[in-house]
Short mmCIF file of C-alpha atoms and ligand atoms in Angstrom, two decimals:
data_model
loop_
_atom_site.label_atom_id
_atom_site.label_comp_id
_atom_site.label_asym_id
_atom_site.label_seq_id
_atom_site.Cartn_x
_atom_site.Cartn_y
_atom_site.Cartn_z
CA MET A 57 0.00 0.00 0.00
CA SER A 58 1.35 3.49 -0.80
CA GLU A 59 1.59 6.38 1.65
CA SER A 60 -1.34 8.09 -0.07
CA ALA A 61 -3.71 5.19 0.62
CA VAL A 62 -4.86 6.50 3.98
CA VAL A 63 -7.89 4.75 5.45
CA THR A 64 -10.34 6.36 7.82
CA ARG A 65 -9.97 5.76 11.53
CA SER A 66 -11.44 2.47 12.68
CA SER A 67 -14.13 2.57 15.32
CA SER A 68 -13.15 -0.91 16.54
CA SER A 69 -10.80 -1.38 19.47
CA ALA A 70 -8.10 -3.04 17.36
CA ILE A 71 -4.97 -0.97 16.86
CA ILE A 72 -5.10 0.11 13.22
CA ASP A 73 -3.02 2.93 11.79
CA GLN A 74 -3.70 5.57 9.16
CA PHE A 75 -2.45 3.23 6.42
CA GLY A 76 -4.71 0.39 7.47
CA ARG A 77 -1.94 -1.65 9.08
CA ARG A 78 -3.17 -3.74 11.99
CA LEU A 79 -0.64 -3.57 14.85
CA THR A 80 -0.46 -6.81 16.81
CA TYR A 81 3.19 -7.06 17.85
CA LEU A 82 4.70 -5.17 20.79
CA ARG A 83 8.43 -5.05 21.51
CA VAL A 84 9.02 -4.19 25.15
CA SER A 85 12.37 -2.89 26.35
CA LEU A 86 12.84 -4.10 29.93
CA THR A 87 15.89 -1.93 30.62
CA ASP A 88 18.35 0.34 28.85
CA VAL A 89 21.22 -1.28 30.80
CA CYS A 90 23.52 -3.78 29.12
CA ASN A 91 26.40 -6.00 30.16
CA LEU A 92 28.17 -5.34 26.82
CA ARG A 93 28.98 -2.17 24.85
CA CYS A 94 28.81 -3.16 21.17
CA VAL A 95 30.68 -0.54 19.15
CA TYR A 96 27.73 0.20 16.84
CA CYS A 97 25.16 0.35 19.63
CA MET A 98 26.45 2.51 22.47
CA PRO A 99 29.55 4.33 23.70
CA GLU A 100 31.80 2.65 26.26
CA ASP A 101 30.99 5.31 28.90
CA MET A 102 27.22 5.05 28.38
CA THR A 103 25.05 6.65 31.07
CA PHE A 104 21.91 4.68 31.93
CA ARG A 105 18.59 6.05 33.13
CA PRO A 106 17.86 6.21 36.85
CA ARG A 107 15.77 3.24 38.02
CA ARG A 108 12.81 5.43 39.03
CA GLU A 109 12.35 6.52 35.40
CA LEU A 110 11.91 2.94 34.23
CA MET A 111 8.65 1.02 34.29
CA SER A 112 8.23 -1.18 37.36
CA ASP A 113 7.34 -4.84 36.89
CA ALA A 114 3.70 -4.05 37.72
CA GLU A 115 3.63 -1.16 35.23
CA ILE A 116 5.00 -3.36 32.44
CA ILE A 117 2.36 -5.98 33.12
CA ALA A 118 -0.41 -3.36 33.31
CA ILE A 119 0.55 -1.81 29.97
CA VAL A 120 0.92 -5.19 28.23
CA ARG A 121 -2.50 -6.20 29.58
CA MET A 122 -4.11 -3.01 28.24
CA MET A 123 -2.51 -3.55 24.86
CA ALA A 124 -3.43 -7.24 24.72
CA ALA A 125 -7.04 -6.13 25.13
CA LEU A 126 -6.50 -4.00 22.01
CA GLY A 127 -5.30 -6.95 19.95
CA ILE A 128 -1.57 -7.20 20.69
CA ASP A 129 -0.87 -10.94 20.66
CA LYS A 130 2.89 -11.15 20.26
CA ILE A 131 5.47 -9.77 22.70
CA ARG A 132 9.22 -9.51 22.24
CA LEU A 133 11.27 -8.63 25.32
CA THR A 134 14.41 -6.69 24.60
CA GLY A 135 16.72 -4.15 26.19
CA GLY A 136 19.47 -2.94 26.56
CA GLU A 137 19.97 -6.49 27.65
CA PRO A 138 16.68 -7.96 28.92
CA THR A 139 18.32 -10.73 30.94
CA VAL A 140 19.98 -8.21 33.30
CA ARG A 141 16.58 -6.98 34.43
CA PRO A 142 15.88 -8.27 37.94
CA ASN A 143 12.81 -10.54 37.95
CA VAL A 144 12.94 -11.18 34.22
CA VAL A 145 11.67 -14.74 34.72
CA GLU A 146 8.71 -13.54 36.79
CA ILE A 147 7.92 -10.85 34.21
CA VAL A 148 7.78 -13.54 31.51
CA ARG A 149 5.57 -15.72 33.71
CA GLN A 150 3.10 -12.89 34.25
CA ILE A 151 3.00 -11.87 30.59
CA ALA A 152 2.38 -15.51 29.66
CA ARG A 153 -0.78 -15.43 31.81
CA ILE A 154 -2.27 -12.39 30.06
CA GLU A 155 -5.29 -13.26 27.98
CA GLY A 156 -4.65 -12.87 24.26
CA ILE A 157 -0.84 -13.16 24.37
CA ARG A 158 0.03 -16.18 22.23
CA ASP A 159 3.74 -15.70 21.57
CA ILE A 160 6.55 -14.40 23.81
CA THR A 161 10.08 -14.03 22.45
CA MET A 162 13.27 -12.31 23.55
CA THR A 163 16.23 -10.67 21.85
CA THR A 164 19.36 -11.20 23.93
CA ASN A 165 23.14 -11.28 23.75
CA ALA A 166 22.88 -14.71 25.48
CA LEU A 167 25.65 -14.03 28.02
CA LEU A 168 23.32 -15.06 30.85
CA LEU A 169 21.31 -17.71 29.00
CA ALA A 170 23.33 -20.63 30.35
CA GLN A 171 21.63 -19.95 33.70
CA LEU A 172 18.38 -18.41 32.49
CA ALA A 173 17.26 -20.35 29.39
CA GLU A 174 15.61 -23.17 31.32
CA PRO A 175 13.73 -21.00 33.87
CA LEU A 176 12.65 -18.60 31.10
CA ALA A 177 11.31 -21.47 29.00
CA ARG A 178 9.44 -22.88 32.00
CA ALA A 179 7.97 -19.43 32.68
CA GLY A 180 6.51 -19.31 29.15
CA LEU A 181 9.15 -17.86 26.84
CA ASP A 182 8.69 -19.38 23.38
CA ARG A 183 11.88 -18.47 21.51
CA VAL A 184 15.01 -16.33 21.54
CA ASN A 185 16.88 -14.28 18.97
CA ILE A 186 20.55 -14.23 19.91
CA SER A 187 22.94 -11.57 18.72
CA LEU A 188 26.14 -13.04 17.36
CA ASP A 189 28.24 -11.00 14.98
CA THR A 190 31.32 -13.20 14.64
CA LEU A 191 32.68 -16.65 15.50
CA ASP A 192 36.16 -15.25 16.17
CA PRO A 193 36.70 -14.78 19.96
CA GLY A 194 39.13 -11.87 19.49
CA LYS A 195 36.82 -10.01 17.11
CA PHE A 196 33.87 -10.71 19.39
CA LYS A 197 35.73 -9.11 22.29
CA PHE A 198 36.64 -6.15 20.08
CA ILE A 199 33.08 -5.57 18.79
CA THR A 200 31.44 -5.95 22.21
CA ARG A 201 34.38 -4.24 23.98
CA TRP A 202 34.78 -7.07 26.53
CA GLY A 203 32.43 -9.96 25.72
CA ASP A 204 33.41 -13.63 26.04
CA LEU A 205 32.29 -15.58 22.95
CA ASN A 206 32.33 -18.88 24.86
CA LYS A 207 29.62 -17.61 27.18
CA VAL A 208 27.43 -16.72 24.21
CA LEU A 209 27.96 -20.13 22.61
CA ALA A 210 27.08 -21.76 25.95
CA GLY A 211 23.94 -19.59 25.99
CA VAL A 212 22.99 -20.74 22.48
CA GLU A 213 23.39 -24.39 23.53
CA ALA A 214 21.32 -23.77 26.68
CA ALA A 215 18.57 -22.10 24.68
CA GLU A 216 18.42 -25.05 22.31
CA ALA A 217 18.39 -27.55 25.16
CA ALA A 218 15.57 -25.61 26.83
CA GLY A 219 13.47 -25.82 23.65
CA LEU A 220 13.59 -22.09 22.84
CA GLN A 221 13.48 -22.96 19.14
CA PRO A 222 13.96 -22.34 16.32
CA ILE A 223 17.12 -20.50 17.36
CA LYS A 224 17.55 -17.28 15.44
CA LEU A 225 20.96 -15.65 15.34
CA ASN A 226 21.20 -11.94 14.50
CA ALA A 227 24.41 -10.59 13.01
CA VAL A 228 24.76 -6.87 12.38
CA VAL A 229 27.15 -6.53 9.46
CA THR A 230 29.66 -3.77 10.10
CA ARG A 231 32.31 -2.84 7.55
CA GLY A 232 35.81 -3.37 8.81
CA PHE A 233 34.60 -5.35 11.84
CA ASN A 234 32.75 -8.48 10.72
CA ASP A 235 31.91 -8.10 7.03
CA GLY A 236 34.58 -10.73 6.36
CA GLU A 237 32.85 -13.13 8.78
CA VAL A 238 29.50 -13.46 7.05
CA VAL A 239 30.51 -16.58 5.11
CA ASP A 240 31.56 -18.40 8.32
CA LEU A 241 28.29 -17.43 9.97
CA ALA A 242 26.25 -18.52 6.94
CA ARG A 243 28.13 -21.84 6.88
CA LEU A 244 26.71 -22.66 10.34
CA THR A 245 23.34 -23.26 8.71
CA LEU A 246 24.71 -26.26 6.81
CA ASP A 247 24.81 -28.39 9.97
CA ARG A 248 22.54 -26.52 12.40
CA ALA A 249 18.81 -25.92 12.07
CA TRP A 250 19.35 -22.28 13.01
CA GLN A 251 18.07 -19.17 11.26
CA ILE A 252 20.88 -16.69 10.70
CA ARG A 253 19.76 -13.17 9.91
CA PHE A 254 22.13 -10.52 8.62
CA ILE A 255 21.06 -7.03 9.70
CA GLU A 256 21.97 -3.75 8.06
CA LEU A 257 23.58 -1.27 10.44
CA MET A 258 21.23 1.61 11.28
CA PRO A 259 22.21 5.12 12.41
CA PHE A 260 21.04 6.51 15.76
CA GLY A 261 21.96 9.74 17.57
CA SER A 262 25.57 10.10 18.67
CA GLU A 263 26.52 6.79 16.98
CA ALA A 264 25.01 7.75 13.61
CA ASP A 265 28.19 8.80 11.81
CA PHE A 266 29.85 5.49 12.60
CA ALA A 267 26.79 3.53 11.43
CA GLN A 268 26.56 5.46 8.19
CA SER A 269 30.21 4.95 7.34
CA ALA A 270 30.21 1.24 8.23
CA VAL A 271 26.86 0.09 6.80
CA VAL A 272 27.00 -2.92 4.47
CA ARG A 273 23.95 -3.41 2.29
CA SER A 274 22.23 -6.79 2.33
CA SER A 275 22.79 -7.15 -1.41
CA GLU A 276 26.56 -7.08 -0.81
CA THR A 277 26.35 -9.58 2.09
CA ARG A 278 24.26 -11.91 -0.03
CA ARG A 279 26.69 -11.70 -2.97
CA ARG A 280 29.58 -12.53 -0.67
CA ILE A 281 27.79 -15.59 0.77
CA GLU A 282 26.69 -16.89 -2.62
CA ALA A 283 30.18 -16.43 -4.11
CA ALA A 284 31.62 -18.66 -1.38
CA LEU A 285 28.83 -21.15 -0.64
CA GLY A 286 26.65 -21.29 -3.74
CA PRO A 287 23.18 -19.96 -4.55
CA LEU A 288 20.57 -19.17 -1.94
CA THR A 289 17.09 -20.44 -2.73
CA GLU A 290 14.04 -18.73 -1.23
CA ILE A 291 12.04 -20.95 1.14
CA PRO A 292 8.36 -20.67 0.18
CA GLY A 293 5.49 -20.11 2.61
CA SER A 294 7.20 -17.78 5.08
CA ASP A 295 5.28 -15.30 7.26
CA PRO A 296 4.95 -12.14 5.11
CA ARG A 297 5.25 -10.00 8.26
CA ASP A 298 8.72 -11.37 9.01
CA PRO A 299 11.22 -8.72 7.87
CA ALA A 300 13.70 -11.44 6.84
CA ARG A 301 12.53 -13.63 3.97
CA PRO A 302 14.23 -16.99 4.53
CA TYR A 303 16.68 -18.56 2.06
CA ARG A 304 18.55 -21.84 2.11
CA LEU A 305 21.96 -23.01 0.91
CA ALA A 306 21.86 -26.31 -0.98
CA GLY A 307 21.57 -29.18 1.51
CA ALA A 308 21.48 -26.87 4.56
CA ARG A 309 19.50 -27.67 7.71
CA GLY A 310 19.07 -24.04 8.69
CA SER A 311 18.14 -20.86 6.84
CA ILE A 312 19.54 -17.43 6.10
CA GLY A 313 17.69 -14.11 6.09
CA PHE A 314 18.50 -10.47 5.46
CA ILE A 315 16.99 -7.60 7.43
CA SER A 316 17.43 -4.65 5.10
CA SER A 317 15.82 -1.86 7.11
CA VAL A 318 18.01 0.77 5.49
CA SER A 319 18.08 -0.31 1.82
CA GLU A 320 14.71 -2.07 1.52
CA PRO A 321 12.34 -0.97 4.31
CA PHE A 322 9.46 -3.37 4.95
CA CYS A 323 6.88 -0.77 6.04
CA GLY A 324 3.98 -2.36 4.15
CA SER A 325 4.02 -5.45 6.35
CA CYS A 326 5.03 -3.72 9.60
CA ASN A 327 2.74 -4.72 12.48
CA ARG A 328 5.01 -3.45 15.28
CA LEU A 329 4.87 -1.04 18.14
CA ARG A 330 7.63 -0.51 20.68
CA LEU A 331 7.47 0.26 24.39
CA THR A 332 10.66 1.82 25.73
CA ALA A 333 11.92 0.97 29.23
CA ASP A 334 10.80 4.43 30.39
CA GLY A 335 7.26 3.80 29.22
CA LYS A 336 7.06 5.59 25.88
CA LEU A 337 5.20 4.11 22.93
CA ARG A 338 7.53 4.38 19.94
CA LEU A 339 5.77 4.07 16.63
CA CYS A 340 8.72 3.36 14.32
CA LEU A 341 12.29 2.24 14.96
CA LEU A 342 13.77 4.80 12.57
CA ARG A 343 11.51 7.78 13.35
CA ASP A 344 11.54 9.71 16.62
CA GLY A 345 7.79 10.05 17.36
CA GLU A 346 6.89 8.71 20.83
CA TYR A 347 3.94 8.94 23.21
CA ASP A 348 4.25 8.84 26.97
CA ILE A 349 2.12 6.10 28.54
CA LEU A 350 3.88 5.83 31.89
CA THR A 351 3.07 9.37 33.07
CA PRO A 352 -0.73 9.01 32.72
CA LEU A 353 -0.52 5.52 34.22
CA ARG A 354 1.35 6.89 37.26
CA ALA A 355 -1.09 9.80 37.48
CA GLY A 356 -3.97 7.33 37.86
CA ALA A 357 -5.61 7.71 34.45
CA SER A 358 -8.29 5.10 33.76
CA ILE A 359 -7.49 2.04 31.65
CA SER A 360 -9.97 3.09 29.01
CA ARG A 361 -8.43 6.55 28.75
CA ILE A 362 -4.92 5.15 28.36
CA GLN A 363 -6.17 2.65 25.81
CA GLN A 364 -7.79 5.47 23.84
CA GLU A 365 -4.49 7.39 23.93
CA ILE A 366 -2.69 4.30 22.61
CA LEU A 367 -5.21 3.96 19.77
CA ASP A 368 -4.95 7.66 18.92
CA ALA A 369 -1.14 7.66 19.00
CA ALA A 370 -0.74 4.43 17.04
CA TYR A 371 -3.05 5.75 14.33
CA PHE A 372 -0.21 8.09 13.36
CA LYS A 373 2.41 5.38 12.97
CA PRO A 374 4.57 6.69 10.14
CA TRP A 375 5.57 5.07 6.88
CA GLY A 376 9.18 4.93 5.71
CA HIS A 377 12.40 6.27 7.11
CA ARG A 378 14.04 9.44 5.87
CA LEU A 379 17.67 8.44 6.10
CA PRO A 380 18.50 9.45 2.49
CA ASP A 381 17.32 13.00 3.38
CA GLY A 382 19.71 13.05 6.34
CA ASP A 383 16.84 12.65 8.81
CA VAL A 384 18.43 10.31 11.37
CA PRO A 385 16.63 9.31 14.60
CA GLN A 386 18.20 11.46 17.31
CA SER A 387 16.21 10.98 20.50
CA ARG A 388 17.57 7.56 21.44
CA LEU A 389 20.30 5.07 20.72
CA MET A 390 19.39 1.56 19.57
CA SER A 391 20.07 0.25 23.09
CA GLN A 392 17.36 2.58 24.42
CA ILE A 393 14.79 1.27 21.95
CA GLY A 394 15.68 -2.40 21.79
CA GLY A 395 15.77 -3.06 18.06
N1 SAM B 553 21.08 -6.70 24.01
C1 SAM B 553 20.24 -7.49 23.21
C2 SAM B 553 20.97 -8.00 21.99
O1 SAM B 553 22.03 -7.46 21.67
O2 SAM B 553 20.47 -8.92 21.37
C3 SAM B 553 18.94 -6.83 22.82
C4 SAM B 553 18.98 -5.37 22.45
S1 SAM B 553 19.90 -5.00 20.99
C5 SAM B 553 19.72 -3.25 20.89
C6 SAM B 553 18.81 -5.63 19.73
C7 SAM B 553 19.44 -5.86 18.39
O3 SAM B 553 19.81 -4.62 17.82
C8 SAM B 553 20.69 -6.71 18.41
O4 SAM B 553 20.57 -7.75 17.46
C9 SAM B 553 21.77 -5.75 18.00
O5 SAM B 553 22.82 -6.37 17.32
C10 SAM B 553 21.01 -4.79 17.13
N2 SAM B 553 21.61 -3.47 16.97
C11 SAM B 553 22.18 -2.68 17.90
N3 SAM B 553 22.58 -1.51 17.37
C12 SAM B 553 22.26 -1.57 16.05
C13 SAM B 553 22.39 -0.66 14.96
N4 SAM B 553 22.93 0.54 15.11
N5 SAM B 553 21.91 -1.05 13.75
C14 SAM B 553 21.34 -2.27 13.58
N6 SAM B 553 21.18 -3.16 14.57
C15 SAM B 553 21.63 -2.82 15.79
FE1 SF4 B 554 24.11 -4.45 24.54
FE2 SF4 B 554 22.65 -5.55 22.65
FE3 SF4 B 554 23.56 -3.01 22.37
FE4 SF4 B 554 25.29 -5.02 22.27
S1 SF4 B 554 23.60 -4.64 20.85
S2 SF4 B 554 25.51 -3.13 23.48
S3 SF4 B 554 24.42 -6.48 23.65
S4 SF4 B 554 22.10 -3.72 23.86
#
């Protein structure tokens, strides 16, 4: 659908935007804090928000419940690093009990999954996406500034053993850091039933210049993989709302996808809203518009009033980023949104 095809506001309680997109997927950032400092995501001396500014456990549950009543049925927990949030297992357990929520996933760096995968799965987590940019321990330490690759690999194993499947691995391709590693990562799919997704680097705030100079387009990543490992064949029947269409190498057990938010935005199929750790509803990853939900909640506004504000705000979910015009999201870094 084009930007001009604006539909009239729906009178139903489903969350439908001005372009007729039905929004059913909420990504919730549990914290802006992280136990790593990936070079493309945040500076080494990052300052985190004071605890009192973040949603409490009860506030997260209350907002998810209100949104589930408006048709949100899929939740992704993210961060910063969601596993460093105290009570993360209990938060999952409570979200899993909310009527209407049918799918709970998490994006994590996996450092703490060796301990947490099993309790999270028992609490109701369905799957995890694990960030893994390289299989080289030295490069991993360099990209994350101090991370231990062995802990991540142990986390991947623990997630698999706990049944958090299919395992999806996210690799942000960064020129000069890991663009030479994409073939090794893609090769993993030959023996493992994992989905490896190569993500284009996106610019945010103070880290934007770096991201713009180091971005590698998906077309280049794909060419590099095919030159080394042979043609990728599209796997039919995938979910059209998944930003990464899946491909397979000949004889591979797993699949490969490309998330091309910069070069090929997937706005037509976008069904997402984001809730930042400080309780703002963010309508688009790459546009700055946000609506404060936490302040009215703390001020005692009624559920129906907050729900109406969510419907009104979400109606104006934008279409398309404006990166080619130099319009880069400034209000937050990726770690403060959650991806
Ligand atoms: N800490 C968790 C992790 O790394 O998986 C969850 C939060 S992290 C912000 C979510 C995803 O965003 C990760 O896959 C990460 O690699 C990716 N990411 C971070 N900064 C990015 C950027 N500037 N452009 C594209 N992806 C980015
Ligand atoms: Fe932390 Fe994830 Fe950002 Fe890396 S990408 S610094 S693990 S929030």
